[in-house]
Coordinates of C-alpha atoms and ligand atoms in Angstrom, one line a residue:
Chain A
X1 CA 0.0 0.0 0.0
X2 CA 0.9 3.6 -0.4
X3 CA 0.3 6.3 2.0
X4 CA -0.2 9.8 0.7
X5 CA -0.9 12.8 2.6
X6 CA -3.0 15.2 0.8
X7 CA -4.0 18.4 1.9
X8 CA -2.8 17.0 5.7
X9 CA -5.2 13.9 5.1
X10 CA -3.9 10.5 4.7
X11 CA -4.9 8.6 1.4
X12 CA -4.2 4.7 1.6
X13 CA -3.7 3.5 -2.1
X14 CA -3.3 0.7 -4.1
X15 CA -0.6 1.4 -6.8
X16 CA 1.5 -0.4 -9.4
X17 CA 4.3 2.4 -9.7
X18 CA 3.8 4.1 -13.1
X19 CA 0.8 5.9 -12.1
X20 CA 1.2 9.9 -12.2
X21 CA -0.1 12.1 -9.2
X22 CA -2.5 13.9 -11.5
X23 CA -3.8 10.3 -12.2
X24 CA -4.3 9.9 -8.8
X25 CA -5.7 13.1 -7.4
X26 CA -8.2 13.1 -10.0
X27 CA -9.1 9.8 -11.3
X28 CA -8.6 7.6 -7.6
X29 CA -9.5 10.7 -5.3
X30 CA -11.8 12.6 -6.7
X31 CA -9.7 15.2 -6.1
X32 CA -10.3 17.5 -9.9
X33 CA -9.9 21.1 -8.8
X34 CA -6.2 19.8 -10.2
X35 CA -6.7 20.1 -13.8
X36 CA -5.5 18.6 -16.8
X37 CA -4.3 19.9 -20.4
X38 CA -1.3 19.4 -21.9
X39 CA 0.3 16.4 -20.2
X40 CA 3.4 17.5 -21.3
X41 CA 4.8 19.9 -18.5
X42 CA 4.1 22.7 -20.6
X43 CA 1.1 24.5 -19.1
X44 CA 0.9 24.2 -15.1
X45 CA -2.7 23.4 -15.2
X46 CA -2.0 20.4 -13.0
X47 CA 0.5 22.1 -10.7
X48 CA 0.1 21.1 -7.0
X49 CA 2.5 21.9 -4.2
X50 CA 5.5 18.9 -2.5
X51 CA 6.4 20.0 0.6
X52 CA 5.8 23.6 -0.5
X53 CA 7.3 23.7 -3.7
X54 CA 5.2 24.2 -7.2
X55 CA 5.4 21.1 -9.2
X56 CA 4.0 19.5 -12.2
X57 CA 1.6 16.5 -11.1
X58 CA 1.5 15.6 -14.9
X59 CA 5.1 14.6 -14.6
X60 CA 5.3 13.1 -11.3
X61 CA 4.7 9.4 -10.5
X62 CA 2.9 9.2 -7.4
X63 CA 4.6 6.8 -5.7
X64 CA 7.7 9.2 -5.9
X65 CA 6.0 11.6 -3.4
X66 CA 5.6 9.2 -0.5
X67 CA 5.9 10.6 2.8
X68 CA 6.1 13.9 1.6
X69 CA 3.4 17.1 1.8
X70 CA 1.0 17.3 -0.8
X71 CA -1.4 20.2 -1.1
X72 CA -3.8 20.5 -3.7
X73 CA -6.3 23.8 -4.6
X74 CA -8.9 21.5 -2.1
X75 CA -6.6 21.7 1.1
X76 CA -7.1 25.5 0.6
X77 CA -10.2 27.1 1.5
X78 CA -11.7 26.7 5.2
X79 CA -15.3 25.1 4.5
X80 CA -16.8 27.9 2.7
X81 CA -14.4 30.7 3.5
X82 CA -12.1 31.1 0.6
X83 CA -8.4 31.7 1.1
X84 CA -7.0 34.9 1.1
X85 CA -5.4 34.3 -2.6
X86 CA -8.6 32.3 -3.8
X87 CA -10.6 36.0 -2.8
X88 CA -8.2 38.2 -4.3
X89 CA -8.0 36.1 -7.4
X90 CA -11.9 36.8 -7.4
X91 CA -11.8 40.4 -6.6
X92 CA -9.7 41.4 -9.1
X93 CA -11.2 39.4 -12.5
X94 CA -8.1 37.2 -13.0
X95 CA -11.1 34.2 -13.5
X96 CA -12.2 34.0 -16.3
X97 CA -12.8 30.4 -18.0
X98 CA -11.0 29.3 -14.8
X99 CA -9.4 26.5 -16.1
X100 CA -5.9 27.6 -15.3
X101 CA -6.8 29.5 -12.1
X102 CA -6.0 26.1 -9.1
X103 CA -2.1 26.3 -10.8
X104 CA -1.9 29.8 -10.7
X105 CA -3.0 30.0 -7.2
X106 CA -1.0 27.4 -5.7
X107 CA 2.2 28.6 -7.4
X108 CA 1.1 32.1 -6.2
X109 CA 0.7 30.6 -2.4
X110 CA 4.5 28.9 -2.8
X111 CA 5.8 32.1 -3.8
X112 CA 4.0 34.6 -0.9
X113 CA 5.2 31.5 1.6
X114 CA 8.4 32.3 1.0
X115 CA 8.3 36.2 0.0
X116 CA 5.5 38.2 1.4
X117 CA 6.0 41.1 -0.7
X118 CA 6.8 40.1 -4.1
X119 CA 7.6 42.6 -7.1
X120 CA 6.7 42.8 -9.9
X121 CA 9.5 40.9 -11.9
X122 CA 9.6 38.5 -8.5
X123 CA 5.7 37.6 -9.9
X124 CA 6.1 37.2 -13.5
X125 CA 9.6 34.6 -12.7
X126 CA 7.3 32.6 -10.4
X127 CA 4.5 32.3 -12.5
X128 CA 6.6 31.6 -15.5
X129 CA 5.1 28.3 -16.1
X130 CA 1.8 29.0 -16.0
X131 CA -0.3 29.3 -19.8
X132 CA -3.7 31.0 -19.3
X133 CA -5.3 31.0 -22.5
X134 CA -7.9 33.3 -21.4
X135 CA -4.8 36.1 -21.8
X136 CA -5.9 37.3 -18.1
X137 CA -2.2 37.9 -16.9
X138 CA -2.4 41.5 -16.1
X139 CA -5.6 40.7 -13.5
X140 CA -3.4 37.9 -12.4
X141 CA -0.7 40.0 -11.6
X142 CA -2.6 42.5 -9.7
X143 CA -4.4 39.5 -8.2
X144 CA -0.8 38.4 -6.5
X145 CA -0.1 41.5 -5.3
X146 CA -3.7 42.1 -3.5
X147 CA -3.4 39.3 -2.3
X148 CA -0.4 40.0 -0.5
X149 CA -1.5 43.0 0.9
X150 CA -5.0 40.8 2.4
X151 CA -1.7 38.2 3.6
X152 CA 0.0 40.6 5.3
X153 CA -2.9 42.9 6.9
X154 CA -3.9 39.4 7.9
X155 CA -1.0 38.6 9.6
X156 CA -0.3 41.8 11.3
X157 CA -4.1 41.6 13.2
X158 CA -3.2 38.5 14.3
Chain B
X1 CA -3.3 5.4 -18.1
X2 CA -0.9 7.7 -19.2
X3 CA 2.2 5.7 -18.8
X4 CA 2.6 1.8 -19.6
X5 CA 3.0 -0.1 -16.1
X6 CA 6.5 -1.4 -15.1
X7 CA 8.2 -2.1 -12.3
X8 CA 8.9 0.9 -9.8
X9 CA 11.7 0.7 -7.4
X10 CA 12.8 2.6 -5.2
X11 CA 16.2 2.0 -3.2
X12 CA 17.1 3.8 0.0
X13 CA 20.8 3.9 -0.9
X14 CA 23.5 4.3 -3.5
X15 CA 24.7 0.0 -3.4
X16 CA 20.6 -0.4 -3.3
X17 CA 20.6 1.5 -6.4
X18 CA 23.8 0.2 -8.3
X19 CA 22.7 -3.6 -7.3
X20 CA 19.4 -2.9 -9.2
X21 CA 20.8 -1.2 -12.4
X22 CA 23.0 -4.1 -12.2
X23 CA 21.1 -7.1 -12.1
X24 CA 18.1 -4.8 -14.3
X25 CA 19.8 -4.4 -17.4
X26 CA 17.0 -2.6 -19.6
X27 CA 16.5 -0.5 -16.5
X28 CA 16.2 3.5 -16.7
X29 CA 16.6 5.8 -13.6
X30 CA 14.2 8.1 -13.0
X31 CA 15.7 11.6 -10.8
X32 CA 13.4 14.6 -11.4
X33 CA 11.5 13.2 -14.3
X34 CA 11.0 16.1 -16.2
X35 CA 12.3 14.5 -19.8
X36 CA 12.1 10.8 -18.6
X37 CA 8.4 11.0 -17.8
X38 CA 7.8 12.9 -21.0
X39 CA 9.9 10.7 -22.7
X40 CA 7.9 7.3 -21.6
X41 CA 4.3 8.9 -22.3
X42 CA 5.7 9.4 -26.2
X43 CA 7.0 6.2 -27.0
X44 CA 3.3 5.1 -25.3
X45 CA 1.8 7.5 -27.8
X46 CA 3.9 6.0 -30.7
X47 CA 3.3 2.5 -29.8
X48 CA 7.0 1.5 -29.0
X49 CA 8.8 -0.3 -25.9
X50 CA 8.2 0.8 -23.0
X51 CA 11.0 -0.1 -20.3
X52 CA 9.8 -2.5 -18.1
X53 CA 11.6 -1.2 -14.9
X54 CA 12.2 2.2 -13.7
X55 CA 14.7 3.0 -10.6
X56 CA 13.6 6.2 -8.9
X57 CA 16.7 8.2 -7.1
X58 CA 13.8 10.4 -5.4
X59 CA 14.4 8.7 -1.8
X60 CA 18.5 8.4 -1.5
X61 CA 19.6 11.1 0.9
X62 CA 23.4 10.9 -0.1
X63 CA 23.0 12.2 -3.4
X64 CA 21.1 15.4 -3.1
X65 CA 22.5 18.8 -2.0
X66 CA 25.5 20.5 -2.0
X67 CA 28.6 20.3 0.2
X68 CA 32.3 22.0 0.1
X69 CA 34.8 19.5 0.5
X70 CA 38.5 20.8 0.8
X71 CA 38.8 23.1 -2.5
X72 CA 35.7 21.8 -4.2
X73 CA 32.5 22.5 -4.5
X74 CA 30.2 18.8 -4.7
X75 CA 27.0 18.8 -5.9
X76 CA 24.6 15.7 -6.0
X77 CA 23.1 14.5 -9.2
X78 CA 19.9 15.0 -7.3
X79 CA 19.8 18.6 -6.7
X80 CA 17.5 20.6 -8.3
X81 CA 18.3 23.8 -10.1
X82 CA 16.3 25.7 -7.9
X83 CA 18.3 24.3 -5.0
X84 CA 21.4 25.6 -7.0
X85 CA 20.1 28.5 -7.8
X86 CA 19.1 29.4 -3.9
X87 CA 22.4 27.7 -2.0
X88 CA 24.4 30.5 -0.2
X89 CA 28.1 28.3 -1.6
X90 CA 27.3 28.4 -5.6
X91 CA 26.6 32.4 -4.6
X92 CA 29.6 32.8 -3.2
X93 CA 32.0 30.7 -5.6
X94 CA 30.2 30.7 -8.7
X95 CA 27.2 32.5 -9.1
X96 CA 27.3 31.4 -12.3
X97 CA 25.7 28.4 -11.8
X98 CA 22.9 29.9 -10.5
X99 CA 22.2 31.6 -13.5
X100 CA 22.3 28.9 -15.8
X101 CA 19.6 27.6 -13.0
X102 CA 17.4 29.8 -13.5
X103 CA 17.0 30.5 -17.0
X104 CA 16.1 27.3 -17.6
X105 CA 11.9 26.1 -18.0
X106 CA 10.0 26.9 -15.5
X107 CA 9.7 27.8 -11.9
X108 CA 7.8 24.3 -11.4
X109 CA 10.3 22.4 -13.4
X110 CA 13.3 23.8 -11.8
X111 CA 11.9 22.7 -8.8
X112 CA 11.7 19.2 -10.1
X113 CA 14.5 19.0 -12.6
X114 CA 18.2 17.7 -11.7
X115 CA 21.4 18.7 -12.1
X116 CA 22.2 14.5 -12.8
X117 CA 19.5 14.5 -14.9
X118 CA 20.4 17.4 -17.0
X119 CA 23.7 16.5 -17.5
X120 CA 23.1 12.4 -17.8
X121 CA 20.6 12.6 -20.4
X122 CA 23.5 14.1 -22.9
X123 CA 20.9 15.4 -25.0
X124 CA 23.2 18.3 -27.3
X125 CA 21.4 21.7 -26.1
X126 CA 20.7 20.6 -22.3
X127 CA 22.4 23.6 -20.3
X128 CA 24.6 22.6 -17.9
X129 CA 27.3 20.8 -20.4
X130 CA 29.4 24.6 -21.1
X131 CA 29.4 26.0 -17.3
X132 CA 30.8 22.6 -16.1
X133 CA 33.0 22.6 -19.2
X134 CA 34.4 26.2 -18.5
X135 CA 34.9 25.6 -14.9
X136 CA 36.5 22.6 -15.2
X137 CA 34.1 20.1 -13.8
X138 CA 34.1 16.7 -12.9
X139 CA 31.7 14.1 -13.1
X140 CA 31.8 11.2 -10.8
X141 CA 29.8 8.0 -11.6
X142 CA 29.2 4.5 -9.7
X143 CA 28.8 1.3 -10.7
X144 CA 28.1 -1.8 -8.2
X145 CA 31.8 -2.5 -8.3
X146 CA 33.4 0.1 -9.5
X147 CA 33.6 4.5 -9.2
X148 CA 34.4 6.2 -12.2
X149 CA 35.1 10.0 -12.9
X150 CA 35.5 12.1 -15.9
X151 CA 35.4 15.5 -17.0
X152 CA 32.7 17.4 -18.1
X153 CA 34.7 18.3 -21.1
X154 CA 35.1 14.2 -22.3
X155 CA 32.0 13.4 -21.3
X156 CA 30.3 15.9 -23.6
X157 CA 32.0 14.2 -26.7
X158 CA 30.3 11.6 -29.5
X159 CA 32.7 9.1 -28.6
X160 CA 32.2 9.1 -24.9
X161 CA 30.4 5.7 -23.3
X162 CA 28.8 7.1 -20.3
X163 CA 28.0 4.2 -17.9
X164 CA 26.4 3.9 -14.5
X165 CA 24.7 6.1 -12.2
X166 CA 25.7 9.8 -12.0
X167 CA 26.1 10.8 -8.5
X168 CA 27.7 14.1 -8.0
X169 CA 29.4 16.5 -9.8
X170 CA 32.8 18.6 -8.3
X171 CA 34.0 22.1 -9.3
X172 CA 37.2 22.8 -8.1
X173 CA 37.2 26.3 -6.0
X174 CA 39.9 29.0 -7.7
X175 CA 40.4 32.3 -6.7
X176 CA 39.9 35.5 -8.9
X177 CA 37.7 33.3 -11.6
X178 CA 35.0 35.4 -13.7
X179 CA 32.4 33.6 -15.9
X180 CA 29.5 34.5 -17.9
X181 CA 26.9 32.7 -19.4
X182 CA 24.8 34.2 -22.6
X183 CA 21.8 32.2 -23.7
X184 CA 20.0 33.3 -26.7
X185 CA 16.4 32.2 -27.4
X186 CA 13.0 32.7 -29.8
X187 CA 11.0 34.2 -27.3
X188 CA 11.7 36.0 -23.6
X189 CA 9.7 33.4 -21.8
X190 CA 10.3 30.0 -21.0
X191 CA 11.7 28.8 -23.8
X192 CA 14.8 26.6 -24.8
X193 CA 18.2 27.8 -26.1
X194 CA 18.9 28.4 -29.7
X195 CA 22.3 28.7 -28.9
X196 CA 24.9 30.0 -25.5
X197 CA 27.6 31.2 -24.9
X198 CA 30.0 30.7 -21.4
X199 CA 33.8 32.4 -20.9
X200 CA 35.5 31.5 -18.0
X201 CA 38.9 33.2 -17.3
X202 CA 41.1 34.0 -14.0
X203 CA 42.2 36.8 -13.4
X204 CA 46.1 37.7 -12.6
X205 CA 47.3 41.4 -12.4
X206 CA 45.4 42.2 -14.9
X207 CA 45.8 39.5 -17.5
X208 CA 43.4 36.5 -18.6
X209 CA 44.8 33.1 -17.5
X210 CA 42.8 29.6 -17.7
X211 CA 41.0 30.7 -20.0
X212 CA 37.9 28.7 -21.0
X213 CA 35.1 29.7 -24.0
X214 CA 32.5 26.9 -24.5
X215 CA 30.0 27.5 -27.3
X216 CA 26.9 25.0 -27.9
X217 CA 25.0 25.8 -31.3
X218 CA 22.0 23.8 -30.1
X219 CA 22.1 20.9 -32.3
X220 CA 25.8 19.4 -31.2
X221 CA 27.7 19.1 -27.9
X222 CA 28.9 22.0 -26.3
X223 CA 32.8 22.6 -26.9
X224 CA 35.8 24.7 -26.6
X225 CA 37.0 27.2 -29.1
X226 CA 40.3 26.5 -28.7
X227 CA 41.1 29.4 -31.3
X228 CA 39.6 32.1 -29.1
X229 CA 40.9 30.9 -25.7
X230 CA 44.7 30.4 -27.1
X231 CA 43.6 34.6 -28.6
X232 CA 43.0 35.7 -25.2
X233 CA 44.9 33.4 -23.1
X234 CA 47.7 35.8 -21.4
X235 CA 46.4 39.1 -22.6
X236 CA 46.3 42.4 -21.2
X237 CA 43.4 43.9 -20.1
X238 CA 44.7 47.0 -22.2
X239 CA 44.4 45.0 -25.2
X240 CA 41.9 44.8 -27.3
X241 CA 40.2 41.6 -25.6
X242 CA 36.8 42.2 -27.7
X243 CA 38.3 42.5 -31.0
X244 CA 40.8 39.5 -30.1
X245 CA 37.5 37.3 -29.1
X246 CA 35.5 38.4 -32.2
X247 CA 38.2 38.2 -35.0
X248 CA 39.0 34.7 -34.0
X249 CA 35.2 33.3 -34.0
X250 CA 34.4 31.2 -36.9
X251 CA 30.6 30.7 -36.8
X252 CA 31.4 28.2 -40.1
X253 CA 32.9 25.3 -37.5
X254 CA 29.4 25.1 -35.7
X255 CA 26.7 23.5 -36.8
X256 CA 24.5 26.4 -37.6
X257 CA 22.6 25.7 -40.8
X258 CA 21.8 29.4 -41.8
X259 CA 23.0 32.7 -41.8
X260 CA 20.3 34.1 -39.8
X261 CA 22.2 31.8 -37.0
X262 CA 25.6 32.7 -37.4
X263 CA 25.0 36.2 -37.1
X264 CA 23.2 35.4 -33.9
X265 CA 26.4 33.8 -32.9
X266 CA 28.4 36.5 -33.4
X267 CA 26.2 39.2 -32.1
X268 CA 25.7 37.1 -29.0
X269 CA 29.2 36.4 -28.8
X270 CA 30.2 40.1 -28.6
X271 CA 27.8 40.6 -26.0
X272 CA 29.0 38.1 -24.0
X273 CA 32.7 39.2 -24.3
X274 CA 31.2 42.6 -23.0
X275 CA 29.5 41.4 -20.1
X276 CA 32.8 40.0 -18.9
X277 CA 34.7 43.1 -19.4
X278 CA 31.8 44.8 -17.2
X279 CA 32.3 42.0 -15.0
X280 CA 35.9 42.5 -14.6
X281 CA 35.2 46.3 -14.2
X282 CA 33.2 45.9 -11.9
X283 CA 34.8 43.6 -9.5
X284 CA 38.2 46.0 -9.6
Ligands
LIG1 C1 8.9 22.4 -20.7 C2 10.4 22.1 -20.6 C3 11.3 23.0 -20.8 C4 12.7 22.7 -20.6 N1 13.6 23.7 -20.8 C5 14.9 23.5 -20.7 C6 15.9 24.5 -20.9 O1 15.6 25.6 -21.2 N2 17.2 24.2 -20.7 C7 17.6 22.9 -20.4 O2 18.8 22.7 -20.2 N3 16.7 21.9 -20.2 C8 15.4 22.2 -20.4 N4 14.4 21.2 -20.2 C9 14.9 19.8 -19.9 C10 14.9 19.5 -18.5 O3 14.0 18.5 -18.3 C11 16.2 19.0 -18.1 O4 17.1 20.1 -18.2 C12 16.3 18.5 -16.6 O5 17.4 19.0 -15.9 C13 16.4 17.0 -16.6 O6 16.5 16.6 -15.3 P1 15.5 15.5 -14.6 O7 16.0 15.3 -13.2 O8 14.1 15.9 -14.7 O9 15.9 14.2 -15.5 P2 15.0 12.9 -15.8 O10 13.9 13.2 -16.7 O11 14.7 12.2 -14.5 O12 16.2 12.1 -16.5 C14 16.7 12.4 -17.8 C15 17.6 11.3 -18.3 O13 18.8 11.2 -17.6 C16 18.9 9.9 -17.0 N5 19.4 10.1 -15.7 C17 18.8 10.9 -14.8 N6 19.5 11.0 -13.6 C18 20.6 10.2 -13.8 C19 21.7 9.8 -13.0 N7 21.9 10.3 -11.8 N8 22.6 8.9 -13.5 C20 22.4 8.4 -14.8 N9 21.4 8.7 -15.6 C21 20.5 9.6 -15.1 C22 17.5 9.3 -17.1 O14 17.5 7.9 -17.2 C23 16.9 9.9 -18.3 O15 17.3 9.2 -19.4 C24 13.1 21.4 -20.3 C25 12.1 20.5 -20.1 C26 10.8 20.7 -20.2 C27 9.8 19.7 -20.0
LIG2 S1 -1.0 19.3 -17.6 FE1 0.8 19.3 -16.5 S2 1.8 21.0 -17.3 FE2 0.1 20.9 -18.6
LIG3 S1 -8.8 32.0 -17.0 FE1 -9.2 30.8 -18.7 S2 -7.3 29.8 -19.0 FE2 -6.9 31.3 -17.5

């Protein structure tokens, strides 16, 4: 058996080695707020987060990220309160179809984990392999940075 | 599916790993994935063999990260270029390689992608080859009963047999080194190299010593101009180092199929030849 822990929740599973994470999070779990598109690590429709790092679920085998931290666009909103990124991500337009919104948000939570206050350039290198063909990336940009301003007025009433 | 099944494994240690790519001899490794997995779903696509077992270095601790030992600087095949591009040692010895880090794909693929795996899968325009080449790199291999090294330089060459697994990779530490890296491409975004350029000299009361130019014209292995470095070796910064470097480029003994390319390579080259001179400038 394999043991994954997803969004801090531990999935038992049953698997032969040369299925992909994506694979898993969407066909065994459920789990399809982790899209899929290109299959060829070109997009970053299917990105989730390994132990805080963006990565390309497309590409990885499942089995690879045993015992390590796997977060998905599910493990981020509390019940029906959305995260702080999801709600700027909404207050500023940068949905439109949608489709390529769960990557951009995750690689935009791996980035703000690390540096609060991001500019400009620090956004686009980060976000580098993310497509949205929608053409939203100037809402998406702003999106970032409000939502590092709700981040950090967050953490400072805390 | 997307991938044909086979077997996974997945050793705990080095001997684990060089018993199984022993006694599995149709075996491929599998470190960040980013061209393997790729690699697997096309030949699935295209209706070819599939390998039927896979060795994933993912879970052996001894091979990933980056150390100084003595006068060198070891990195494990299993390091990812954003861990290169973020270690506090490559900054201080050779920033360099952070560059060529992070110009390569994506933020999500650098944080997946290998320094082994760039560098074992010898495919001609894969980046690392021409820093290791310029500084002078090593490449240590291992084998269930045996350990190997080679340079980067004859590793990087048609005729070389690579063998084994690729563990680390050691730069030796030298004082007063500048390098550059210039990496041309299409389009400003994530996009792969059309062609780069790397010098590597040291620098000695103000004349070029050791000095290494690697060129790869994205369809061969990246190589030396010898012509250029003997031109500049043991010149005086008074001299004319850019019109040295430029008058002894031949764009003809690349593989560039068009002159649309070899002008690139020349333009590129004389900005690269700049950007050291402002390097050197700079560090005075
Ligand atoms: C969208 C995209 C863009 C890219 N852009 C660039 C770019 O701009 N520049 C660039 O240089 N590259 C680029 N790449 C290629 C990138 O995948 C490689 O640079 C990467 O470093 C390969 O490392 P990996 O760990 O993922 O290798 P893997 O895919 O795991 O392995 C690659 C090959 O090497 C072998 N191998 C791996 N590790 C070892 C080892 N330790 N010992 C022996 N054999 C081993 C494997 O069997 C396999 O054949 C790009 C890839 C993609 C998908
Ligand atoms: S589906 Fe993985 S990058 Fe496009
Ligand atoms: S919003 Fe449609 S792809 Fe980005």
């Amino acid at each position: 058996m394999t043991t994954l822990n997803i969004n801090e929740k531990e999935y038992q599973l049953d698997l032969k080695g040369h299925e992909t994470l994506l694979e898993v999070l969407r066909d065994n779990l459920g789990l399809t707020g982790t899209k899929t598109a290109c299959n060829e690590a070109e997009c970053g429709a299917c990105t989730v987060l390994v132990d805080n790092n963006s990565v390309l679920s497309c590409i990885i085998l499942a089995k690879d990220v045993e015992g390590c931290s796997i977060e998905t666009i599910e493990g981020l909103s509390h019940e029906e309160e959305l995260h702080p990124i999801q709600q700027a991500f909404l207050d500023n337009g940068a949905v439109q179809c949608g489709f390529c919104a769960p990557g951009f948000i995750l690689s935009t939570k791996a980035l703000l984990d690390k540096n609060p206050e991001p500019n400009l350039e620090e956004i686009k290198k980060s976000l580098d392999g993310h497509i949205c063909r929608c053409g939203g990336y100037l809402k998406i940009f702003d999106a970032v940075k409000d939502a590092s301003k709700k981040l950090n007025n967050h953490d400072t009433k805390k | 599916m997307l991938l044909n099944p086979f077997n996974y494994h997945s050793p705990k240690t080095l001997k684990e790993a060089c018993n199984l790519l022993d006694t599995l001899k149709n075996a491929r490794i599998l470190s960040g994935g980013t061209f393997l997995v790729n690699n697997l779903k096309s030949l699935k696509r295209r209706g070819l063999k599939t390998p039927d077992d896979i060795i994933s270095l993912q879970k052996i601790p001894e091979i990933k990260g980056i150390q100084i030992k003595s006068d060198k600087i070891m990195i494990g095949a299993m390091t990812t270029l954003n861990n290169i591009a973020q270690d506090k040692n490559v900054e201080k010895h050779y920033p360099i390689l952070r560059i060529v880090s992070e110009n390569i794909a994506s933020t999500q693929i650098r944080n997946m992608a290998t320094i082994g795996g760039n560098v074992a899968c010898r495919y001609a325009w894969t980046e690392f080859a021409s820093c290791l080449i310029a500084l002078e790199a090593t490449l240590h291999f291992a084998e269930k009963k045996k350990l190997k090294e080679i340079s980067a330089e004859s590793f990087f060459k048609n005729n070389a047999k690579p063998e084994g697994l690729l563990t680390s990779i050691s730069i030796p530490i030298k004082k007063d080194i500048i390098a550059i890296y210039k990496r041309v491409s299409k389009t400003p975004g994530v996009d792969l190299p059309m062609l780069t350029v790397c010098i590597k000299v040291s620098l000695k009361k103000n004349t070029l010593l050791d000095v290494r130019v690697v060129i790869n014209d994205g369809a061969s292995f990246s190589k030396r101009d010898v012509s250029i470095e003997k031109a500049l070796e043991g010149s005086n910064l008074d001299e004319n180092i850019e019109g040295k470097f430029l008058s002894n480029l031949n764009p003809e003994t690349y593989k560039l199929d068009n002159e649309y390319k070899k002008e690139l390579l020349r333009i590129h080259s004389k900005y690269a030849i700049q950007k050291l001179l402002v390097q050197i400038n700079d560090n005075a």
